[in-house]
Amino acid sequence: MQNCEHYRFVEKHRPFRDLTFKFYSDGRLTIIDNGAGEVITPRELKGASHDFYVRKRIAFIKSDLEAKRLKYA
């Protein structure tokens, strides 16, 4: 069974996108522009939304590594 962490981020500056980030336990990522109803890539992120993505991605990787370390230690 795949675990998925959902996060919502609303940009405070143009283009004012409402984004949903889905981080899956197997490393996959889906970013949805809720206003346009389409999937976007990390390359399309700028400013605060890109910083949000990077911080969450790093936290997700750290958490995954810690869980694996505890499991196999």
PDB file of C-alpha atoms in Angstrom:
ATOM      1  CA  MET A   1       0.000   0.000   0.000  1.00  0.00           C
ATOM      2  CA  GLN A   2       1.313   3.429  -0.968  1.00  0.00           C
ATOM      3  CA  ASN A   3       1.384   6.230   1.577  1.00  0.00           C
ATOM      4  CA  CYS A   4       0.738   9.729   0.307  1.00  0.00           C
ATOM      5  CA  GLU A   5       1.242  13.061   2.025  1.00  0.00           C
ATOM      6  CA  HIS A   6      -0.913  15.934   0.735  1.00  0.00           C
ATOM      7  CA  TYR A   7      -0.028  19.608   1.143  1.00  0.00           C
ATOM      8  CA  ARG A   8      -1.840  22.680  -0.124  1.00  0.00           C
ATOM      9  CA  PHE A   9      -0.028  25.898  -0.982  1.00  0.00           C
ATOM     10  CA  VAL A  10      -1.634  29.130  -2.177  1.00  0.00           C
ATOM     11  CA  GLU A  11       0.764  31.596  -3.776  1.00  0.00           C
ATOM     12  CA  LYS A  12       0.615  35.123  -2.369  1.00  0.00           C
ATOM     13  CA  HIS A  13       2.071  36.730  -5.496  1.00  0.00           C
ATOM     14  CA  ARG A  14       1.308  36.381  -9.186  1.00  0.00           C
ATOM     15  CA  PRO A  15       0.248  34.018 -10.640  1.00  0.00           C
ATOM     16  CA  PHE A  16      -1.658  33.350  -7.347  1.00  0.00           C
ATOM     17  CA  ARG A  17      -1.934  29.609  -7.956  1.00  0.00           C
ATOM     18  CA  ASP A  18      -3.653  27.229  -5.549  1.00  0.00           C
ATOM     19  CA  LEU A  19      -1.452  24.122  -5.562  1.00  0.00           C
ATOM     20  CA  THR A  20      -1.754  20.642  -4.107  1.00  0.00           C
ATOM     21  CA  PHE A  21       1.452  18.665  -3.605  1.00  0.00           C
ATOM     22  CA  LYS A  22       1.228  14.880  -3.266  1.00  0.00           C
ATOM     23  CA  PHE A  23       4.350  13.078  -2.083  1.00  0.00           C
ATOM     24  CA  TYR A  24       4.095   9.290  -2.435  1.00  0.00           C
ATOM     25  CA  SER A  25       6.095   6.821  -0.347  1.00  0.00           C
ATOM     26  CA  ASP A  26       7.789   5.408  -3.468  1.00  0.00           C
ATOM     27  CA  GLY A  27       9.276   8.852  -4.259  1.00  0.00           C
ATOM     28  CA  ARG A  28       6.741   9.939  -6.863  1.00  0.00           C
ATOM     29  CA  LEU A  29       5.382  13.467  -6.779  1.00  0.00           C
ATOM     30  CA  THR A  30       2.261  15.055  -8.226  1.00  0.00           C
ATOM     31  CA  ILE A  31       1.681  18.808  -8.216  1.00  0.00           C
ATOM     32  CA  ILE A  32      -1.828  19.918  -9.128  1.00  0.00           C
ATOM     33  CA  ASP A  33      -2.823  23.467 -10.032  1.00  0.00           C
ATOM     34  CA  ASN A  34      -6.278  23.426  -8.447  1.00  0.00           C
ATOM     35  CA  GLY A  35      -7.482  26.518 -10.319  1.00  0.00           C
ATOM     36  CA  ALA A  36      -6.547  25.234 -13.777  1.00  0.00           C
ATOM     37  CA  GLY A  37      -7.209  21.595 -12.928  1.00  0.00           C
ATOM     38  CA  GLU A  38      -3.921  20.445 -14.414  1.00  0.00           C
ATOM     39  CA  VAL A  39      -0.762  18.712 -13.278  1.00  0.00           C
ATOM     40  CA  ILE A  40       2.412  20.806 -13.329  1.00  0.00           C
ATOM     41  CA  THR A  41       6.095  19.970 -12.933  1.00  0.00           C
ATOM     42  CA  PRO A  42       8.551  21.259 -10.320  1.00  0.00           C
ATOM     43  CA  ARG A  43      10.259  23.242 -13.114  1.00  0.00           C
ATOM     44  CA  GLU A  44       7.112  25.354 -13.417  1.00  0.00           C
ATOM     45  CA  LEU A  45       7.377  26.492  -9.788  1.00  0.00           C
ATOM     46  CA  LYS A  46       8.924  29.835  -8.883  1.00  0.00           C
ATOM     47  CA  GLY A  47       9.504  31.870  -5.760  1.00  0.00           C
ATOM     48  CA  ALA A  48       7.604  30.851  -2.643  1.00  0.00           C
ATOM     49  CA  SER A  49       5.956  27.783  -4.222  1.00  0.00           C
ATOM     50  CA  HIS A  50       9.379  26.459  -5.302  1.00  0.00           C
ATOM     51  CA  ASP A  51      10.798  27.080  -1.813  1.00  0.00           C
ATOM     52  CA  PHE A  52       7.784  25.265  -0.303  1.00  0.00           C
ATOM     53  CA  TYR A  53       8.339  22.308  -2.639  1.00  0.00           C
ATOM     54  CA  VAL A  54      12.062  22.099  -1.827  1.00  0.00           C
ATOM     55  CA  ARG A  55      11.501  22.274   1.959  1.00  0.00           C
ATOM     56  CA  LYS A  56       8.772  19.597   1.866  1.00  0.00           C
ATOM     57  CA  ARG A  57      10.799  17.369  -0.461  1.00  0.00           C
ATOM     58  CA  ILE A  58      13.839  17.530   1.842  1.00  0.00           C
ATOM     59  CA  ALA A  59      11.681  16.843   4.917  1.00  0.00           C
ATOM     60  CA  PHE A  60      10.036  13.896   3.136  1.00  0.00           C
ATOM     61  CA  ILE A  61      13.423  12.418   2.158  1.00  0.00           C
ATOM     62  CA  LYS A  62      14.803  12.842   5.705  1.00  0.00           C
ATOM     63  CA  SER A  63      11.734  11.168   7.175  1.00  0.00           C
ATOM     64  CA  ASP A  64      11.974   8.287   4.699  1.00  0.00           C
ATOM     65  CA  LEU A  65      15.682   7.777   5.431  1.00  0.00           C
ATOM     66  CA  GLU A  66      15.076   7.818   9.190  1.00  0.00           C
ATOM     67  CA  ALA A  67      12.269   5.246   8.860  1.00  0.00           C
ATOM     68  CA  LYS A  68      14.531   2.979   6.796  1.00  0.00           C
ATOM     69  CA  ARG A  69      17.411   3.427   9.256  1.00  0.00           C
ATOM     70  CA  LEU A  70      15.175   2.406  12.167  1.00  0.00           C
ATOM     71  CA  LYS A  71      13.729  -0.528  10.233  1.00  0.00           C
ATOM     72  CA  TYR A  72      17.070  -1.997   9.214  1.00  0.00           C
ATOM     73  CA  ALA A  73      19.227  -1.011  12.191  1.00  0.00           C
TER      74      ALA A  73
END
